[in-house]
Amino acid sequence: MKLALFNDFRLGAVTEDGIVDVTAALPYPHDPDPVTAGWWRALCRDFPGLATDLKTVAEAGTPVPLEQVRLREPVLNPSKIIACACNYRDHVEEMHAVQERTLGHVESWMMDFDVFLKSPSAISGPTEDIVLPAEVVAAGQEIHHESELVIVIGAGGKDIPEGEALDHVLGYTIGLDITVRSAADRSRRKSYDTFAPIGPWITTADEAGDPADFEIDLVLNGDDHRQHVHTKDLITPIPAIISYASRMMTLLPGDVVFTGAPPGVGPISAGDVLETRISRLGDMTLRVR
Ligand code: MN
């Protein structure tokens, strides 16, 4: 299934003909308030048992064209965003030059794979603009796009073995890990509001297929094809990311995991248009202001 949130955070199933409202098929009352909407995390946890009912309602319903709804970010109140650093070799390679240019030296500890946290309040939806912070622009610091495969956690867990990791995935979506290049902690440089656009929907794991077989692309302003990568080239594959992160922190239903930047990161400016797409998952077009 393709699960979307739209309008006042109603649950939709995206079909070839549009979006079907499946909110009424949930065993929880609809709560449009993102602050109290625990129903979303319950859905992430309970999806395998609800999938049949949701699919039945989706097939019986009348799709509304996607242009007639406001698609929201397809995640709600995640307890955390976990993000991977240095997960494609060619990106690690290019970061030497990026750091020489933006820091004046190379931070060797930043050249190894690891995970870090990004603030959930940075999340924005597929129709929202990316807003460049005035103070960062005024300081002349570069702000970069990182176009990434994003995992949404279904059943949570601690110390998850690699062999069971994919059982903990609700599905996959597209995200941009927007990043200031400066000498500050990653959590600050990557947590400004709108620095985590996510969407346009979640393709559930059963439909998405092999997570080591996605192609990620990012095109700037219609003709500048900046990023292209295949997820088979991840240094730390999806099951290993989940297992590794779960050794540090309990993964909770609805948690969001950015899997790492492809090579081709680069600066964005006000007025830019970013088109990011992942095979089988969809695409998003986002404006920068
Ligand atoms: Mn990233």
PDB file of C-alpha atoms and ligand atoms in Angstrom:
ATOM      1  CA  MET A   1       0.000   0.000   0.000  1.00  0.00           C
ATOM      2  CA  LYS A   2       0.904   3.626  -0.387  1.00  0.00           C
ATOM      3  CA  LEU A   3      -0.069   5.369   2.866  1.00  0.00           C
ATOM      4  CA  ALA A   4      -0.451   9.133   2.826  1.00  0.00           C
ATOM      5  CA  LEU A   5      -1.558  11.796   5.273  1.00  0.00           C
ATOM      6  CA  PHE A   6      -3.611  14.619   3.774  1.00  0.00           C
ATOM      7  CA  ASN A   7      -5.643  17.705   4.678  1.00  0.00           C
ATOM      8  CA  ASP A   8      -6.140  17.659   8.488  1.00  0.00           C
ATOM      9  CA  PHE A   9      -3.959  14.543   8.829  1.00  0.00           C
ATOM     10  CA  ARG A  10      -6.506  12.102   7.461  1.00  0.00           C
ATOM     11  CA  LEU A  11      -5.186   8.713   6.371  1.00  0.00           C
ATOM     12  CA  GLY A  12      -5.236   8.057   2.654  1.00  0.00           C
ATOM     13  CA  ALA A  13      -4.368   5.166   0.381  1.00  0.00           C
ATOM     14  CA  VAL A  14      -2.782   6.339  -2.859  1.00  0.00           C
ATOM     15  CA  THR A  15      -3.921   4.440  -5.953  1.00  0.00           C
ATOM     16  CA  GLU A  16      -3.301   4.961  -9.667  1.00  0.00           C
ATOM     17  CA  ASP A  17      -6.391   7.181  -9.837  1.00  0.00           C
ATOM     18  CA  GLY A  18      -5.773   9.355  -6.787  1.00  0.00           C
ATOM     19  CA  ILE A  19      -6.207   9.092  -3.048  1.00  0.00           C
ATOM     20  CA  VAL A  20      -8.898   7.236  -1.095  1.00  0.00           C
ATOM     21  CA  ASP A  21      -9.761   8.340   2.451  1.00  0.00           C
ATOM     22  CA  VAL A  22      -9.368   5.222   4.616  1.00  0.00           C
ATOM     23  CA  THR A  23      -9.492   7.003   7.987  1.00  0.00           C
ATOM     24  CA  ALA A  24     -12.780   5.296   8.931  1.00  0.00           C
ATOM     25  CA  ALA A  25     -11.176   1.845   8.601  1.00  0.00           C
ATOM     26  CA  LEU A  26      -8.867   2.537  11.548  1.00  0.00           C
ATOM     27  CA  PRO A  27      -9.759   1.136  14.982  1.00  0.00           C
ATOM     28  CA  TYR A  28      -8.837   4.492  16.544  1.00  0.00           C
ATOM     29  CA  PRO A  29     -10.806   7.755  16.405  1.00  0.00           C
ATOM     30  CA  HIS A  30      -9.421  10.334  14.004  1.00  0.00           C
ATOM     31  CA  ASP A  31      -7.392  12.958  15.851  1.00  0.00           C
ATOM     32  CA  PRO A  32      -6.352  15.887  13.636  1.00  0.00           C
ATOM     33  CA  ASP A  33      -4.136  17.447  16.319  1.00  0.00           C
ATOM     34  CA  PRO A  34      -0.507  16.486  15.607  1.00  0.00           C
ATOM     35  CA  VAL A  35       0.347  17.040  19.283  1.00  0.00           C
ATOM     36  CA  THR A  36      -1.986  14.283  20.480  1.00  0.00           C
ATOM     37  CA  ALA A  37      -2.188  12.101  17.381  1.00  0.00           C
ATOM     38  CA  GLY A  38      -0.835   8.906  18.912  1.00  0.00           C
ATOM     39  CA  TRP A  39      -3.070   6.994  16.496  1.00  0.00           C
ATOM     40  CA  TRP A  40      -0.357   7.334  13.849  1.00  0.00           C
ATOM     41  CA  ARG A  41       2.274   5.587  15.920  1.00  0.00           C
ATOM     42  CA  ALA A  42      -0.287   2.915  16.824  1.00  0.00           C
ATOM     43  CA  LEU A  43      -0.957   2.417  13.104  1.00  0.00           C
ATOM     44  CA  CYS A  44       2.778   2.028  12.445  1.00  0.00           C
ATOM     45  CA  ARG A  45       2.910  -0.629  15.170  1.00  0.00           C
ATOM     46  CA  ASP A  46      -0.319  -2.412  14.216  1.00  0.00           C
ATOM     47  CA  PHE A  47      -0.192  -2.145  10.399  1.00  0.00           C
ATOM     48  CA  PRO A  48       0.260  -5.875   9.607  1.00  0.00           C
ATOM     49  CA  GLY A  49      -3.015  -6.659  11.401  1.00  0.00           C
ATOM     50  CA  LEU A  50      -4.869  -3.719   9.822  1.00  0.00           C
ATOM     51  CA  ALA A  51      -3.572  -4.012   6.265  1.00  0.00           C
ATOM     52  CA  THR A  52      -6.386  -6.234   4.969  1.00  0.00           C
ATOM     53  CA  ASP A  53      -9.141  -3.905   6.247  1.00  0.00           C
ATOM     54  CA  LEU A  54      -7.350  -0.828   4.910  1.00  0.00           C
ATOM     55  CA  LYS A  55      -6.861  -2.414   1.485  1.00  0.00           C
ATOM     56  CA  THR A  56     -10.519  -3.464   1.314  1.00  0.00           C
ATOM     57  CA  VAL A  57     -11.710   0.072   2.061  1.00  0.00           C
ATOM     58  CA  ALA A  58      -9.166   1.520  -0.375  1.00  0.00           C
ATOM     59  CA  GLU A  59     -10.362  -0.719  -3.198  1.00  0.00           C
ATOM     60  CA  ALA A  60     -14.042   0.041  -2.524  1.00  0.00           C
ATOM     61  CA  GLY A  61     -13.580   3.806  -2.183  1.00  0.00           C
ATOM     62  CA  THR A  62     -13.702   6.558  -4.763  1.00  0.00           C
ATOM     63  CA  PRO A  63     -10.278   8.088  -5.413  1.00  0.00           C
ATOM     64  CA  VAL A  64      -9.938  11.854  -5.342  1.00  0.00           C
ATOM     65  CA  PRO A  65      -7.293  13.338  -7.671  1.00  0.00           C
ATOM     66  CA  LEU A  66      -4.103  14.095  -5.743  1.00  0.00           C
ATOM     67  CA  GLU A  67      -4.229  17.725  -6.947  1.00  0.00           C
ATOM     68  CA  GLN A  68      -7.435  18.208  -4.957  1.00  0.00           C
ATOM     69  CA  VAL A  69      -5.932  17.402  -1.559  1.00  0.00           C
ATOM     70  CA  ARG A  70      -3.069  18.820   0.455  1.00  0.00           C
ATOM     71  CA  LEU A  71      -0.551  16.051   0.969  1.00  0.00           C
ATOM     72  CA  ARG A  72       1.133  16.273   4.360  1.00  0.00           C
ATOM     73  CA  GLU A  73       4.348  14.657   5.531  1.00  0.00           C
ATOM     74  CA  PRO A  74       3.548  10.915   5.852  1.00  0.00           C
ATOM     75  CA  VAL A  75       4.846  10.719   9.421  1.00  0.00           C
ATOM     76  CA  LEU A  76       3.406  12.200  12.586  1.00  0.00           C
ATOM     77  CA  ASN A  77       5.145  12.853  15.884  1.00  0.00           C
ATOM     78  CA  PRO A  78       8.054  10.442  15.481  1.00  0.00           C
ATOM     79  CA  SER A  79      10.004  10.098  18.731  1.00  0.00           C
ATOM     80  CA  LYS A  80      13.194  10.661  16.752  1.00  0.00           C
ATOM     81  CA  ILE A  81      14.833  11.024  13.394  1.00  0.00           C
ATOM     82  CA  ILE A  82      17.911   8.834  13.163  1.00  0.00           C
ATOM     83  CA  ALA A  83      20.191   9.737  10.283  1.00  0.00           C
ATOM     84  CA  CYS A  84      23.219   8.011   8.787  1.00  0.00           C
ATOM     85  CA  ALA A  85      26.483   9.783   8.051  1.00  0.00           C
ATOM     86  CA  CYS A  86      28.990   8.611   5.448  1.00  0.00           C
ATOM     87  CA  ASN A  87      27.059   5.772   3.887  1.00  0.00           C
ATOM     88  CA  TYR A  88      28.146   5.956   0.203  1.00  0.00           C
ATOM     89  CA  ARG A  89      31.871   5.769  -0.617  1.00  0.00           C
ATOM     90  CA  ASP A  90      31.765   8.440  -3.334  1.00  0.00           C
ATOM     91  CA  HIS A  91      30.025  10.823  -0.912  1.00  0.00           C
ATOM     92  CA  VAL A  92      32.688  10.244   1.747  1.00  0.00           C
ATOM     93  CA  GLU A  93      35.274  10.987  -0.930  1.00  0.00           C
ATOM     94  CA  GLU A  94      33.621  14.257  -2.021  1.00  0.00           C
ATOM     95  CA  MET A  95      33.302  15.440   1.600  1.00  0.00           C
ATOM     96  CA  HIS A  96      37.078  15.935   1.809  1.00  0.00           C
ATOM     97  CA  ALA A  97      36.845  18.767  -0.726  1.00  0.00           C
ATOM     98  CA  VAL A  98      33.593  20.106   0.773  1.00  0.00           C
ATOM     99  CA  GLN A  99      35.163  20.299   4.238  1.00  0.00           C
ATOM    100  CA  GLU A 100      38.370  21.870   2.919  1.00  0.00           C
ATOM    101  CA  ARG A 101      36.213  24.561   1.293  1.00  0.00           C
ATOM    102  CA  THR A 102      33.727  25.152   4.147  1.00  0.00           C
ATOM    103  CA  LEU A 103      35.836  24.393   7.251  1.00  0.00           C
ATOM    104  CA  GLY A 104      39.360  24.919   5.963  1.00  0.00           C
ATOM    105  CA  HIS A 105      40.358  21.413   7.051  1.00  0.00           C
ATOM    106  CA  VAL A 106      39.091  17.810   7.086  1.00  0.00           C
ATOM    107  CA  GLU A 107      37.529  16.394  10.252  1.00  0.00           C
ATOM    108  CA  SER A 108      38.698  12.787  10.052  1.00  0.00           C
ATOM    109  CA  TRP A 109      36.154  11.541  12.628  1.00  0.00           C
ATOM    110  CA  MET A 110      33.379  12.713  10.297  1.00  0.00           C
ATOM    111  CA  MET A 111      34.533  10.376   7.509  1.00  0.00           C
ATOM    112  CA  ASP A 112      33.278   7.162   9.152  1.00  0.00           C
ATOM    113  CA  PHE A 113      29.811   5.661   9.046  1.00  0.00           C
ATOM    114  CA  ASP A 114      27.702   6.441  12.101  1.00  0.00           C
ATOM    115  CA  VAL A 115      24.230   7.526  13.133  1.00  0.00           C
ATOM    116  CA  PHE A 116      23.159  10.822  14.672  1.00  0.00           C
ATOM    117  CA  LEU A 117      19.886  12.513  15.641  1.00  0.00           C
ATOM    118  CA  LYS A 118      18.030  15.217  13.753  1.00  0.00           C
ATOM    119  CA  SER A 119      15.138  17.101  15.358  1.00  0.00           C
ATOM    120  CA  PRO A 120      11.634  15.810  14.447  1.00  0.00           C
ATOM    121  CA  SER A 121      10.425  19.429  14.386  1.00  0.00           C
ATOM    122  CA  ALA A 122      12.496  19.861  11.205  1.00  0.00           C
ATOM    123  CA  ILE A 123       9.998  17.699   9.309  1.00  0.00           C
ATOM    124  CA  SER A 124       7.926  19.345   6.597  1.00  0.00           C
ATOM    125  CA  GLY A 125       5.587  18.015   3.942  1.00  0.00           C
ATOM    126  CA  PRO A 126       5.889  17.427   0.203  1.00  0.00           C
ATOM    127  CA  THR A 127       4.101  20.679  -0.713  1.00  0.00           C
ATOM    128  CA  GLU A 128       5.959  22.937   1.717  1.00  0.00           C
ATOM    129  CA  ASP A 129       8.926  25.135   0.893  1.00  0.00           C
ATOM    130  CA  ILE A 130      12.413  24.659   2.294  1.00  0.00           C
ATOM    131  CA  VAL A 131      13.156  27.859   4.226  1.00  0.00           C
ATOM    132  CA  LEU A 132      16.790  28.950   4.413  1.00  0.00           C
ATOM    133  CA  PRO A 133      17.513  30.520   7.834  1.00  0.00           C
ATOM    134  CA  ALA A 134      18.393  34.205   7.437  1.00  0.00           C
ATOM    135  CA  GLU A 135      21.255  34.009   9.952  1.00  0.00           C
ATOM    136  CA  VAL A 136      22.911  31.163   8.049  1.00  0.00           C
ATOM    137  CA  VAL A 137      22.532  32.905   4.692  1.00  0.00           C
ATOM    138  CA  ALA A 138      23.866  36.149   6.201  1.00  0.00           C
ATOM    139  CA  ALA A 139      26.901  34.277   7.522  1.00  0.00           C
ATOM    140  CA  GLY A 140      27.670  33.089   3.993  1.00  0.00           C
ATOM    141  CA  GLN A 141      27.520  29.423   4.970  1.00  0.00           C
ATOM    142  CA  GLU A 142      26.610  26.800   2.373  1.00  0.00           C
ATOM    143  CA  ILE A 143      23.325  24.920   2.810  1.00  0.00           C
ATOM    144  CA  HIS A 144      23.271  21.561   0.997  1.00  0.00           C
ATOM    145  CA  HIS A 145      20.697  19.057  -0.262  1.00  0.00           C
ATOM    146  CA  GLU A 146      21.115  15.396   0.629  1.00  0.00           C
ATOM    147  CA  SER A 147      18.505  13.255  -1.166  1.00  0.00           C
ATOM    148  CA  GLU A 148      17.945  10.090   0.850  1.00  0.00           C
ATOM    149  CA  LEU A 149      15.979   6.881   1.137  1.00  0.00           C
ATOM    150  CA  VAL A 150      13.977   7.099   4.374  1.00  0.00           C
ATOM    151  CA  ILE A 151      12.798   4.154   6.495  1.00  0.00           C
ATOM    152  CA  VAL A 152       9.690   4.420   8.679  1.00  0.00           C
ATOM    153  CA  ILE A 153       9.787   1.993  11.610  1.00  0.00           C
ATOM    154  CA  GLY A 154       6.783  -0.256  12.208  1.00  0.00           C
ATOM    155  CA  ALA A 155       7.233  -2.570  15.179  1.00  0.00           C
ATOM    156  CA  GLY A 156       9.860  -1.060  17.430  1.00  0.00           C
ATOM    157  CA  GLY A 157      12.573  -2.935  19.231  1.00  0.00           C
ATOM    158  CA  LYS A 158      15.930  -2.972  21.008  1.00  0.00           C
ATOM    159  CA  ASP A 159      18.997  -4.960  19.972  1.00  0.00           C
ATOM    160  CA  ILE A 160      17.332  -6.071  16.761  1.00  0.00           C
ATOM    161  CA  PRO A 161      19.359  -8.764  14.939  1.00  0.00           C
ATOM    162  CA  GLU A 162      20.183  -7.941  11.302  1.00  0.00           C
ATOM    163  CA  GLY A 163      18.331 -11.030  10.173  1.00  0.00           C
ATOM    164  CA  GLU A 164      15.086  -9.724  11.694  1.00  0.00           C
ATOM    165  CA  ALA A 165      15.572  -6.028  10.925  1.00  0.00           C
ATOM    166  CA  LEU A 166      13.310  -5.825   7.871  1.00  0.00           C
ATOM    167  CA  ASP A 167      10.429  -7.170   9.982  1.00  0.00           C
ATOM    168  CA  HIS A 168      10.616  -3.854  11.869  1.00  0.00           C
ATOM    169  CA  VAL A 169      10.093  -1.694   8.772  1.00  0.00           C
ATOM    170  CA  LEU A 170       6.653  -0.251   8.055  1.00  0.00           C
ATOM    171  CA  GLY A 171       7.793   1.138   4.729  1.00  0.00           C
ATOM    172  CA  TYR A 172       9.939   3.552   2.773  1.00  0.00           C
ATOM    173  CA  THR A 173       9.656   7.143   1.626  1.00  0.00           C
ATOM    174  CA  ILE A 174      11.763   9.999   0.260  1.00  0.00           C
ATOM    175  CA  GLY A 175      13.528  12.595   2.368  1.00  0.00           C
ATOM    176  CA  LEU A 176      15.874  15.508   2.040  1.00  0.00           C
ATOM    177  CA  ASP A 177      18.436  15.903   4.813  1.00  0.00           C
ATOM    178  CA  ILE A 178      19.048  19.635   4.420  1.00  0.00           C
ATOM    179  CA  THR A 179      22.392  20.529   5.982  1.00  0.00           C
ATOM    180  CA  VAL A 180      24.397  23.625   6.859  1.00  0.00           C
ATOM    181  CA  ARG A 181      28.119  23.101   6.218  1.00  0.00           C
ATOM    182  CA  SER A 182      29.807  24.713   9.184  1.00  0.00           C
ATOM    183  CA  ALA A 183      31.793  23.883  12.296  1.00  0.00           C
ATOM    184  CA  ALA A 184      28.869  22.906  14.504  1.00  0.00           C
ATOM    185  CA  ASP A 185      27.332  19.699  15.743  1.00  0.00           C
ATOM    186  CA  ARG A 186      25.319  17.822  13.102  1.00  0.00           C
ATOM    187  CA  SER A 187      22.208  18.032  15.290  1.00  0.00           C
ATOM    188  CA  ARG A 188      22.265  21.819  15.046  1.00  0.00           C
ATOM    189  CA  ARG A 189      23.276  22.100  11.403  1.00  0.00           C
ATOM    190  CA  LYS A 190      20.523  19.717  10.257  1.00  0.00           C
ATOM    191  CA  SER A 191      17.611  20.599  12.567  1.00  0.00           C
ATOM    192  CA  TYR A 192      16.325  23.959  11.346  1.00  0.00           C
ATOM    193  CA  ASP A 193      12.591  24.007  10.577  1.00  0.00           C
ATOM    194  CA  THR A 194      11.838  22.546   7.096  1.00  0.00           C
ATOM    195  CA  PHE A 195      15.256  20.828   6.956  1.00  0.00           C
ATOM    196  CA  ALA A 196      13.589  17.390   6.786  1.00  0.00           C
ATOM    197  CA  PRO A 197      11.029  17.383   3.960  1.00  0.00           C
ATOM    198  CA  ILE A 198       9.482  13.894   3.779  1.00  0.00           C
ATOM    199  CA  GLY A 199       7.006  12.413   1.319  1.00  0.00           C
ATOM    200  CA  PRO A 200       5.004  12.168  -0.767  1.00  0.00           C
ATOM    201  CA  TRP A 201       3.754   8.964   0.931  1.00  0.00           C
ATOM    202  CA  ILE A 202       4.993   5.738   2.512  1.00  0.00           C
ATOM    203  CA  THR A 203       5.188   2.678   0.296  1.00  0.00           C
ATOM    204  CA  THR A 204       4.753  -0.212   2.698  1.00  0.00           C
ATOM    205  CA  ALA A 205       7.533  -2.785   2.869  1.00  0.00           C
ATOM    206  CA  ASP A 206       5.455  -5.568   1.277  1.00  0.00           C
ATOM    207  CA  GLU A 207       4.921  -3.404  -1.833  1.00  0.00           C
ATOM    208  CA  ALA A 208       8.256  -1.562  -1.937  1.00  0.00           C
ATOM    209  CA  GLY A 209      10.392  -4.636  -2.598  1.00  0.00           C
ATOM    210  CA  ASP A 210      14.104  -4.988  -1.927  1.00  0.00           C
ATOM    211  CA  PRO A 211      15.509  -1.877  -0.147  1.00  0.00           C
ATOM    212  CA  ALA A 212      18.910  -2.654  -1.714  1.00  0.00           C
ATOM    213  CA  ASP A 213      17.354  -2.082  -5.145  1.00  0.00           C
ATOM    214  CA  PHE A 214      16.229   1.552  -5.203  1.00  0.00           C
ATOM    215  CA  GLU A 215      17.578   4.315  -7.439  1.00  0.00           C
ATOM    216  CA  ILE A 216      17.715   7.817  -5.945  1.00  0.00           C
ATOM    217  CA  ASP A 217      17.874  10.956  -8.095  1.00  0.00           C
ATOM    218  CA  LEU A 218      17.931  14.661  -7.395  1.00  0.00           C
ATOM    219  CA  VAL A 219      17.567  17.277 -10.124  1.00  0.00           C
ATOM    220  CA  LEU A 220      18.070  20.979  -9.436  1.00  0.00           C
ATOM    221  CA  ASN A 221      16.124  23.565 -11.441  1.00  0.00           C
ATOM    222  CA  GLY A 222      14.981  21.124 -14.078  1.00  0.00           C
ATOM    223  CA  ASP A 223      18.298  20.286 -15.734  1.00  0.00           C
ATOM    224  CA  ASP A 224      21.098  19.990 -13.164  1.00  0.00           C
ATOM    225  CA  HIS A 225      21.172  16.261 -12.342  1.00  0.00           C
ATOM    226  CA  ARG A 226      23.116  16.487  -9.115  1.00  0.00           C
ATOM    227  CA  GLN A 227      22.563  13.154  -7.399  1.00  0.00           C
ATOM    228  CA  HIS A 228      22.120   9.645  -8.730  1.00  0.00           C
ATOM    229  CA  VAL A 229      22.838   6.518  -6.746  1.00  0.00           C
ATOM    230  CA  HIS A 230      21.691   2.941  -6.313  1.00  0.00           C
ATOM    231  CA  THR A 231      21.010   1.702  -2.765  1.00  0.00           C
ATOM    232  CA  LYS A 232      22.990  -1.478  -3.458  1.00  0.00           C
ATOM    233  CA  ASP A 233      26.002   0.818  -2.977  1.00  0.00           C
ATOM    234  CA  LEU A 234      25.169   1.669   0.643  1.00  0.00           C
ATOM    235  CA  ILE A 235      28.220   1.006   2.838  1.00  0.00           C
ATOM    236  CA  THR A 236      25.925  -0.052   5.681  1.00  0.00           C
ATOM    237  CA  PRO A 237      22.802  -1.693   4.208  1.00  0.00           C
ATOM    238  CA  ILE A 238      19.298  -1.159   5.616  1.00  0.00           C
ATOM    239  CA  PRO A 239      19.202  -4.226   7.935  1.00  0.00           C
ATOM    240  CA  ALA A 240      22.597  -3.312   9.412  1.00  0.00           C
ATOM    241  CA  ILE A 241      21.520   0.317   9.975  1.00  0.00           C
ATOM    242  CA  ILE A 242      18.441  -0.799  11.911  1.00  0.00           C
ATOM    243  CA  SER A 243      20.376  -3.333  13.951  1.00  0.00           C
ATOM    244  CA  TYR A 244      23.185  -0.877  14.744  1.00  0.00           C
ATOM    245  CA  ALA A 245      20.875   1.984  15.760  1.00  0.00           C
ATOM    246  CA  SER A 246      18.749  -0.325  17.910  1.00  0.00           C
ATOM    247  CA  ARG A 247      21.794  -1.294  19.965  1.00  0.00           C
ATOM    248  CA  MET A 248      21.966   2.346  21.171  1.00  0.00           C
ATOM    249  CA  MET A 249      18.330   3.356  21.376  1.00  0.00           C
ATOM    250  CA  THR A 250      15.018   1.560  21.387  1.00  0.00           C
ATOM    251  CA  LEU A 251      13.357   2.051  18.038  1.00  0.00           C
ATOM    252  CA  LEU A 252       9.737   3.108  18.501  1.00  0.00           C
ATOM    253  CA  PRO A 253       6.852   2.734  16.036  1.00  0.00           C
ATOM    254  CA  GLY A 254       6.843   5.653  13.615  1.00  0.00           C
ATOM    255  CA  ASP A 255      10.525   6.522  14.056  1.00  0.00           C
ATOM    256  CA  VAL A 256      12.183   7.882  10.928  1.00  0.00           C
ATOM    257  CA  VAL A 257      15.595   6.782   9.627  1.00  0.00           C
ATOM    258  CA  PHE A 258      17.485   8.725   6.938  1.00  0.00           C
ATOM    259  CA  THR A 259      19.868   6.258   5.315  1.00  0.00           C
ATOM    260  CA  GLY A 260      22.642   8.570   4.099  1.00  0.00           C
ATOM    261  CA  ALA A 261      23.540  11.064   1.394  1.00  0.00           C
ATOM    262  CA  PRO A 262      24.385   9.957  -2.129  1.00  0.00           C
ATOM    263  CA  PRO A 263      27.364  11.639  -3.797  1.00  0.00           C
ATOM    264  CA  GLY A 264      26.609  14.952  -5.469  1.00  0.00           C
ATOM    265  CA  VAL A 265      25.673  17.073  -2.455  1.00  0.00           C
ATOM    266  CA  GLY A 266      25.790  20.773  -3.195  1.00  0.00           C
ATOM    267  CA  PRO A 267      24.548  24.221  -2.250  1.00  0.00           C
ATOM    268  CA  ILE A 268      20.969  25.432  -2.625  1.00  0.00           C
ATOM    269  CA  SER A 269      19.755  29.034  -2.807  1.00  0.00           C
ATOM    270  CA  ALA A 270      16.471  30.885  -2.560  1.00  0.00           C
ATOM    271  CA  GLY A 271      14.457  30.361  -5.753  1.00  0.00           C
ATOM    272  CA  ASP A 272      15.848  26.881  -6.452  1.00  0.00           C
ATOM    273  CA  VAL A 273      13.494  24.002  -7.251  1.00  0.00           C
ATOM    274  CA  LEU A 274      14.541  20.524  -6.110  1.00  0.00           C
ATOM    275  CA  GLU A 275      13.038  17.432  -7.710  1.00  0.00           C
ATOM    276  CA  THR A 276      13.874  14.299  -5.773  1.00  0.00           C
ATOM    277  CA  ARG A 277      12.722  10.831  -6.779  1.00  0.00           C
ATOM    278  CA  ILE A 278      13.238   7.208  -5.798  1.00  0.00           C
ATOM    279  CA  SER A 279      12.322   4.319  -8.074  1.00  0.00           C
ATOM    280  CA  ARG A 280       9.022   2.619  -7.105  1.00  0.00           C
ATOM    281  CA  LEU A 281       8.423   5.175  -4.310  1.00  0.00           C
ATOM    282  CA  GLY A 282       7.542   8.403  -6.137  1.00  0.00           C
ATOM    283  CA  ASP A 283       8.875  11.932  -6.361  1.00  0.00           C
ATOM    284  CA  MET A 284       8.640  15.342  -4.691  1.00  0.00           C
ATOM    285  CA  THR A 285       9.255  18.824  -6.072  1.00  0.00           C
ATOM    286  CA  LEU A 286      10.234  21.370  -3.440  1.00  0.00           C
ATOM    287  CA  ARG A 287      10.931  25.080  -3.657  1.00  0.00           C
ATOM    288  CA  VAL A 288      13.618  26.853  -1.677  1.00  0.00           C
ATOM    289  CA  ARG A 289      13.057  30.307  -0.224  1.00  0.00           C
TER     290      ARG A 289
HETATM  291 MN    MN B   1      22.288  12.987   5.336  1.00  0.00          MN
END
